[in-house]
Amino acid sequence: MKPVCFVMGAGAGIGGTVGRKFAREGYHAVLCRRSDEAGLNALVDIIKDEGGDATGFLMNAVDENAIEDRVAFVEKEIGPIEVVIYNLGAQIGDRVLADTSMRAFEMGWRLATFGLFRLAKTVCPLMEERGGGKILVTSATAAVRGNAGQHSHAAAMGGRRMLCQTLNAEFAPKGIHVAHILVDGAVDAPDTLGKMLGPELFKKLRETKGAEDGLLQPEKMAETYFHIASQHRSVWTHELDLRSYSDVAWWNHV
Amino acid sequence: MKPVCFVMGAGAGIGGTVGRKFAREGYHAVLCRRSDEAGLNALVDIIKDEGGDATGFLMNAVDENAIEDRVAFVEKEIGPIEVVIYNLGAQIGDRVLADTSMRAFEMGWRLATFGLFRLAKTVCPLMEERGGGKILVTSATAAVRGNAGQHSHAAAMGGRRMLCQTLNAEFAPKGIHVAHILVDGAVDAPDTLGKMLGPELFKKLRETKGAEDGLLQPEKMAETYFHIASQHRSVWTHELDLRSYSDVAWWNHV
Amino acid sequence: MKPVCFVMGAGAGIGGTVGRKFAREGYHAVLCRRSDEAGLNALVDIIKDEGGDATGFLMNAVDENAIEDRVAFVEKEIGPIEVVIYNLGAQIGDRVLADTSMRAFEMGWRLATFGLFRLAKTVCPLMEERGGGKILVTSATAAVRGNAGQHSHAAAMGGRRMLCQTLNAEFAPKGIHVAHILVDGAVDAPDTLGKMLGPELFKKLRETKGAEDGLLQPEKMAETYFHIASQHRSVWTHELDLRSYSDVAWWNHV
Amino acid sequence: MKPVCFVMGAGAGIGGTVGRKFAREGYHAVLCRRSDEAGLNALVDIIKDEGGDATGFLMNAVDENAIEDRVAFVEKEIGPIEVVIYNLGAQIGDRVLADTSMRAFEMGWRLATFGLFRLAKTVCPLMEERGGGKILVTSATAAVRGNAGQHSHAAAMGGRRMLCQTLNAEFAPKGIHVAHILVDGAVDAPDTLGKMLGPELFKKLRETKGAEDGLLQPEKMAETYFHIASQHRSVWTHELDLRSYSDVAWWNHV
């Protein structure tokens, strides 16, 4: 029975691509996403065509027990979860405070912060019992600095980063590697950036900035995700950043 | 009509003491706290005995519309809110993940993060219309680093800090001064530290560490809160820390 | 005999203005700067006209023993140094690496980092013996993030910030308050900004941005410097930032 | 002609081990260290026995032109420097300010900060002309927080970190990948930790903490160094940390 790489937020960008990489490396990729069953099935098929194992689930992570039940099912029916890719985002674009509803603010927290807490509560005891595991968390610039219009996103991601540190403090000595991967730039991802921009603009961006490697490429990001998951326990990375060579780092102005 | 200093979390520690300081400086102190009506009334009486103006309200900030309605009432009946002291804490002591319930985690967020968001949504439009205001947020070490057992507290305070930055980015140019005051140490506060330790231990701590100024003294903290609220708009402080001279800074090991 | 406020870098901006503030508050202001004897004398006269005490010295801080001898002289002839304002800057404008000479890089370090080390070595034992003192260090955005063209400045200020933390860790428990004051924006200072821009541009900037309080005003900054020096030892601030309400914080892009 | 991996600080810990890793991956390892010719030759022999290419040089990096001349020689006689491993440390153990000489403080800066500046001035134009290169900088906890007794080390490493950011800001768009690798813990390295502790204590530490993977293992660190050097230009990491699973992160107290 293969170990499982459990991906939350397995769209056609970081999540799905990282899942596919782990499938190639011998994991059973369990791919969860909220919608687009066709896209999910297509990704499962691609992985199987490559000789890998994958199972897809539609899951709305904010539903009561959705995460908890899915983990239980996977552990029982598919295999032990050795790696978690927590890839749920909460970016809703820039909105001034007046346009940020209480509902949107709460939803950001439910997806980005509370979901990771629930996942950790569910999976850490299992990993601890087995002597270890890896939880790789995709993060964003908003986790380290708030910017205008990012009320919901920054509060949610800032809480998430601190949660990663508390999880690391409690669970690293028990063999669970928690890593906070700060994605500082636009990702070449049709399901997130593509939807935010619309097909026209996204196509243009790919042909200009993307053609010069100015967009983070998910398949290249996956190499680093896999490396982090493979680090020997004497040399674990807890935090790292990723950005295109041509992008300005978040702490610099142009 | 005096300008109002609106204190959320006005116990017998930082909140109440800062409110009293602002009352001495000419503000009407509006003191809100969840419980202990006797303590609240006693504080109001002390302020009045000193010749100041104060009004106390019991308020459970997580109740629907509690913040929103209280702000509306105060603006209508007492005066314009010029200064907010957001002093709601979410420290529940160290708890391993297994002992941190989903309810406790959510409550931390409702008090520390969501409450500030609701407050800001309510009060910022009023301040903006009047050309300015001040929102001073008491924060904790957990806002800048997660530690073992601090899952709820760190996630809540980390989100709060990022929210302070997003509020600053949007509202500083509109004359609203948001300050994040990181309290890095134990405060000589009967309502928080005193309750966590119990009367015996708290008395002993005061007689030892406290006698040497090793506990932050609320009346001295209030001097800095008032200074920050008094800064000229060409020289605003957004973040500062406060700790006793004899304490080890959070970034240092003993 | 009045306590001394010893200012290194006492030009007509932050340094001189802070010195003047301390003179008004009862200190003997000892003003040291590298050049412009006329400006120095004028400032001393202004302070004396206000009824304060001040003495000016020309000093090239990088000269061997210049700092050490000046401290010894002041302690012997003028009074005990209770407060130090370390205000030597090392900004040389943006220069690409190829245009940053080894000499310029070293000079930045000698002014911004090594000078503070030498000052601390000289004055801390005296302060410690007297039970305390204050060292307020003017810092810059370059202390917390490197930006293009800031090779010399950022390396020097980054080292300075870490030095402030090591000094704080050793000397706070001994009663010496070290504060790192991050000035995040353009200061309305003829001797620094004025010289970098030239008289025309500086005049124009003052009439536009400055007229709207978009430049940090030294006399307003001095209020905060004095407040920090006055904090009770149970509530010391080690780090704070200062910027105009209308400026974008360093961690935000426009 | 193989590309060169140029290692400054190639002792029997991180530097030498990372050099050996790059030699295995097809680079000519140029190993520079200040002393221990026998150790240097032994390492060169090991690499050659493995079928790799290596050349060793004794070099005192603080000597005038030592770095500049060595780079020129290597580029002319051995091959183009594609990767630099800047591994010069400046840890001298904890010393109170009174025991930290001006000479020691300056030496820390010369090794940790100025040496990297000189190296960058020498090698960046060559890399830029060739379209790219990698500069991997070993760093320490002292780069992000000053601690008691670390006056020299923290000032030097803090300056170094800011220098890495300025170099990144200028040269990343030109294809030069600068990475700051924060080593947050004790490394199983006979030439540094071994010498600081002495043979008895070091042996004991290896048998206790080391046996449980509580010391960072250089050959495992080398995997991450090589991964960082291999990242696609659309996904570069500028900062990451490395620590043993069983160690407390620098931002946590025990």
mmCIF file of C-alpha atoms in Angstrom, chain A residues 38-206:
data_model
loop_
_atom_site.group_PDB
_atom_site.id
_atom_site.type_symbol
_atom_site.label_atom_id
_atom_site.label_comp_id
_atom_site.label_asym_id
_atom_site.label_seq_id
_atom_site.Cartn_x
_atom_site.Cartn_y
_atom_site.Cartn_z
ATOM 1 C CA ALA A 38 -14.337 17.306 -14.897
ATOM 2 C CA GLY A 39 -11.007 18.987 -14.186
ATOM 3 C CA LEU A 40 -10.468 16.748 -11.197
ATOM 4 C CA ASN A 41 -11.161 13.591 -13.164
ATOM 5 C CA ALA A 42 -8.906 14.740 -15.971
ATOM 6 C CA LEU A 43 -6.044 15.190 -13.534
ATOM 7 C CA VAL A 44 -6.636 11.764 -12.003
ATOM 8 C CA ASP A 45 -6.559 10.276 -15.482
ATOM 9 C CA ILE A 46 -3.317 12.021 -16.367
ATOM 10 C CA ILE A 47 -1.669 10.673 -13.250
ATOM 11 C CA LYS A 48 -2.918 7.160 -13.950
ATOM 12 C CA ASP A 49 -1.727 7.390 -17.550
ATOM 13 C CA GLU A 50 1.710 8.148 -16.181
ATOM 14 C CA GLY A 51 1.519 4.943 -14.175
ATOM 15 C CA GLY A 52 0.690 6.667 -10.894
ATOM 16 C CA ASP A 53 -2.102 6.244 -8.397
ATOM 17 C CA ALA A 54 -4.609 8.977 -7.733
ATOM 18 C CA THR A 55 -8.100 9.442 -6.372
ATOM 19 C CA GLY A 56 -10.135 12.609 -6.599
ATOM 20 C CA PHE A 57 -12.789 13.961 -4.278
ATOM 21 C CA LEU A 58 -14.990 16.999 -4.456
ATOM 22 C CA MET A 59 -14.946 18.542 -0.997
ATOM 23 C CA ASN A 60 -16.089 21.833 0.417
ATOM 24 C CA ALA A 61 -13.550 22.207 3.209
ATOM 25 C CA VAL A 62 -15.708 24.578 5.224
ATOM 26 C CA ASP A 63 -18.504 22.033 5.570
ATOM 27 C CA GLU A 64 -18.787 20.529 8.998
ATOM 28 C CA ASN A 65 -16.790 17.304 9.224
ATOM 29 C CA ALA A 66 -15.791 17.476 5.561
ATOM 30 C CA ILE A 67 -12.077 17.403 6.321
ATOM 31 C CA GLU A 68 -12.370 15.073 9.270
ATOM 32 C CA ASP A 69 -14.474 12.508 7.419
ATOM 33 C CA ARG A 70 -12.361 12.624 4.301
ATOM 34 C CA VAL A 71 -9.179 11.968 6.247
ATOM 35 C CA ALA A 72 -10.820 9.049 8.043
ATOM 36 C CA PHE A 73 -12.057 7.582 4.788
ATOM 37 C CA VAL A 74 -8.689 7.901 3.080
ATOM 38 C CA GLU A 75 -6.824 6.352 5.995
ATOM 39 C CA LYS A 76 -9.248 3.433 6.002
ATOM 40 C CA GLU A 77 -9.680 2.838 2.296
ATOM 41 C CA ILE A 78 -6.607 4.179 0.530
ATOM 42 C CA GLY A 79 -3.592 4.314 2.807
ATOM 43 C CA PRO A 80 -1.762 6.205 5.523
ATOM 44 C CA ILE A 81 -1.448 9.941 4.912
ATOM 45 C CA GLU A 82 2.264 10.651 4.982
ATOM 46 C CA VAL A 83 2.196 14.031 3.294
ATOM 47 C CA VAL A 84 -0.390 16.792 3.386
ATOM 48 C CA ILE A 85 -0.342 19.620 0.872
ATOM 49 C CA TYR A 86 -2.506 22.355 2.374
ATOM 50 C CA ASN A 87 -3.158 24.547 -0.592
ATOM 51 C CA LEU A 88 -6.460 26.276 0.139
ATOM 52 C CA GLY A 89 -6.200 29.942 -0.717
ATOM 53 C CA ALA A 90 -8.321 32.830 0.442
ATOM 54 C CA GLN A 91 -7.402 35.545 -2.025
ATOM 55 C CA ILE A 92 -10.472 37.519 -3.083
ATOM 56 C CA GLY A 93 -8.695 40.413 -4.765
ATOM 57 C CA ASP A 94 -8.246 43.867 -3.316
ATOM 58 C CA ARG A 95 -11.324 45.268 -1.573
ATOM 59 C CA VAL A 96 -11.550 48.314 0.601
ATOM 60 C CA LEU A 97 -12.887 47.746 4.102
ATOM 61 C CA ALA A 98 -16.355 48.984 3.212
ATOM 62 C CA ASP A 99 -16.588 46.355 0.469
ATOM 63 C CA THR A 100 -15.279 43.511 2.600
ATOM 64 C CA SER A 101 -18.278 41.810 4.144
ATOM 65 C CA MET A 102 -18.231 40.069 7.484
ATOM 66 C CA ARG A 103 -19.095 36.917 5.581
ATOM 67 C CA ALA A 104 -16.087 37.268 3.257
ATOM 68 C CA PHE A 105 -13.784 37.955 6.185
ATOM 69 C CA GLU A 106 -15.043 34.896 8.029
ATOM 70 C CA MET A 107 -14.840 32.726 4.925
ATOM 71 C CA GLY A 108 -11.181 33.713 4.480
ATOM 72 C CA TRP A 109 -10.472 32.543 7.996
ATOM 73 C CA ARG A 110 -12.449 29.315 7.573
ATOM 74 C CA LEU A 111 -10.499 28.392 4.453
ATOM 75 C CA ALA A 112 -7.035 29.616 5.271
ATOM 76 C CA THR A 113 -6.732 29.300 9.048
ATOM 77 C CA PHE A 114 -9.459 27.184 10.592
ATOM 78 C CA GLY A 115 -9.250 24.548 7.875
ATOM 79 C CA LEU A 116 -5.569 23.980 8.590
ATOM 80 C CA PHE A 117 -6.318 23.779 12.300
ATOM 81 C CA ARG A 118 -9.009 21.157 11.680
ATOM 82 C CA LEU A 119 -6.765 19.243 9.330
ATOM 83 C CA ALA A 120 -3.942 19.273 11.851
ATOM 84 C CA LYS A 121 -6.196 18.144 14.679
ATOM 85 C CA THR A 122 -7.300 15.227 12.529
ATOM 86 C CA VAL A 123 -4.082 14.119 10.947
ATOM 87 C CA CYS A 124 -1.382 14.930 13.517
ATOM 88 C CA PRO A 125 -2.401 12.206 15.981
ATOM 89 C CA LEU A 126 -2.246 9.650 13.171
ATOM 90 C CA MET A 127 1.136 10.881 11.995
ATOM 91 C CA GLU A 128 2.452 11.025 15.535
ATOM 92 C CA GLU A 129 1.416 7.432 16.136
ATOM 93 C CA ARG A 130 3.266 6.389 12.998
ATOM 94 C CA GLY A 131 6.358 8.321 14.004
ATOM 95 C CA GLY A 132 6.091 11.181 11.543
ATOM 96 C CA GLY A 133 4.662 12.931 8.537
ATOM 97 C CA LYS A 134 4.873 16.122 6.510
ATOM 98 C CA ILE A 135 2.489 19.046 6.276
ATOM 99 C CA LEU A 136 3.405 21.474 3.511
ATOM 100 C CA VAL A 137 1.439 24.690 3.578
ATOM 101 C CA THR A 138 1.253 26.982 0.576
ATOM 102 C CA SER A 139 1.330 30.552 1.772
ATOM 103 C CA ALA A 140 1.294 34.027 0.335
ATOM 104 C CA THR A 141 2.923 37.385 0.822
ATOM 105 C CA ALA A 142 -0.129 38.424 2.812
ATOM 106 C CA ALA A 143 1.064 36.125 5.587
ATOM 107 C CA VAL A 144 3.941 38.463 6.375
ATOM 108 C CA ARG A 145 2.573 41.894 5.608
ATOM 109 C CA GLY A 146 -0.843 43.454 5.272
ATOM 110 C CA ASN A 147 -1.461 45.621 2.232
ATOM 111 C CA ALA A 148 -4.314 47.905 1.225
ATOM 112 C CA GLY A 149 -7.435 45.978 0.347
ATOM 113 C CA GLN A 150 -6.177 42.699 1.794
ATOM 114 C CA HIS A 151 -8.135 42.771 5.066
ATOM 115 C CA SER A 152 -9.569 39.288 4.750
ATOM 116 C CA HIS A 153 -6.637 37.662 3.024
ATOM 117 C CA ALA A 154 -3.894 39.056 5.243
ATOM 118 C CA ALA A 155 -5.721 38.347 8.498
ATOM 119 C CA ALA A 156 -6.353 34.780 7.375
ATOM 120 C CA MET A 157 -2.848 34.102 6.088
ATOM 121 C CA GLY A 158 -1.152 35.855 9.026
ATOM 122 C CA GLY A 159 -3.083 33.611 11.390
ATOM 123 C CA ARG A 160 -2.142 30.610 9.277
ATOM 124 C CA ARG A 161 1.551 31.395 9.468
ATOM 125 C CA MET A 162 1.481 31.697 13.251
ATOM 126 C CA LEU A 163 -0.455 28.423 13.365
ATOM 127 C CA CYS A 164 2.274 26.753 11.306
ATOM 128 C CA GLN A 165 4.795 27.916 13.907
ATOM 129 C CA THR A 166 2.763 26.578 16.835
ATOM 130 C CA LEU A 167 2.285 23.263 15.040
ATOM 131 C CA ASN A 168 5.988 23.109 14.315
ATOM 132 C CA ALA A 169 6.836 23.845 17.954
ATOM 133 C CA GLU A 170 4.637 21.020 19.197
ATOM 134 C CA PHE A 171 5.055 18.437 16.471
ATOM 135 C CA ALA A 172 8.540 18.754 14.974
ATOM 136 C CA PRO A 173 10.024 16.882 17.962
ATOM 137 C CA LYS A 174 7.464 14.152 17.245
ATOM 138 C CA GLY A 175 8.646 13.748 13.678
ATOM 139 C CA ILE A 176 6.066 15.863 11.880
ATOM 140 C CA HIS A 177 7.628 18.327 9.478
ATOM 141 C CA VAL A 178 5.520 21.472 9.009
ATOM 142 C CA ALA A 179 6.731 23.818 6.275
ATOM 143 C CA HIS A 180 5.414 27.264 5.380
ATOM 144 C CA ILE A 181 6.071 27.976 1.719
ATOM 145 C CA LEU A 182 5.623 31.633 0.905
ATOM 146 C CA VAL A 183 4.661 32.136 -2.730
ATOM 147 C CA ASP A 184 5.663 35.712 -3.468
ATOM 148 C CA GLY A 185 4.365 36.358 -6.943
ATOM 149 C CA ALA A 186 1.856 35.436 -9.596
ATOM 150 C CA VAL A 187 1.572 31.719 -10.383
ATOM 151 C CA ASP A 188 0.937 30.383 -13.870
ATOM 152 C CA ALA A 189 -2.290 28.755 -12.681
ATOM 153 C CA PRO A 190 -5.467 28.739 -14.793
ATOM 154 C CA ASP A 191 -7.751 27.899 -11.852
ATOM 155 C CA THR A 192 -6.740 30.845 -9.669
ATOM 156 C CA LEU A 193 -4.874 33.592 -11.527
ATOM 157 C CA GLY A 194 -6.611 32.625 -14.747
ATOM 158 C CA LYS A 195 -10.041 33.019 -13.201
ATOM 159 C CA MET A 196 -9.150 36.290 -11.511
ATOM 160 C CA LEU A 197 -7.887 37.809 -14.749
ATOM 161 C CA GLY A 198 -10.237 36.220 -17.239
ATOM 162 C CA PRO A 199 -9.085 34.222 -20.311
ATOM 163 C CA GLU A 200 -7.985 37.206 -22.427
ATOM 164 C CA LEU A 201 -5.759 38.886 -19.874
ATOM 165 C CA PHE A 202 -4.390 35.586 -18.607
ATOM 166 C CA LYS A 203 -3.414 34.525 -22.103
ATOM 167 C CA LYS A 204 -1.672 37.827 -22.668
ATOM 168 C CA LEU A 205 0.166 37.641 -19.339
ATOM 169 C CA ARG A 206 1.403 34.173 -20.160
#
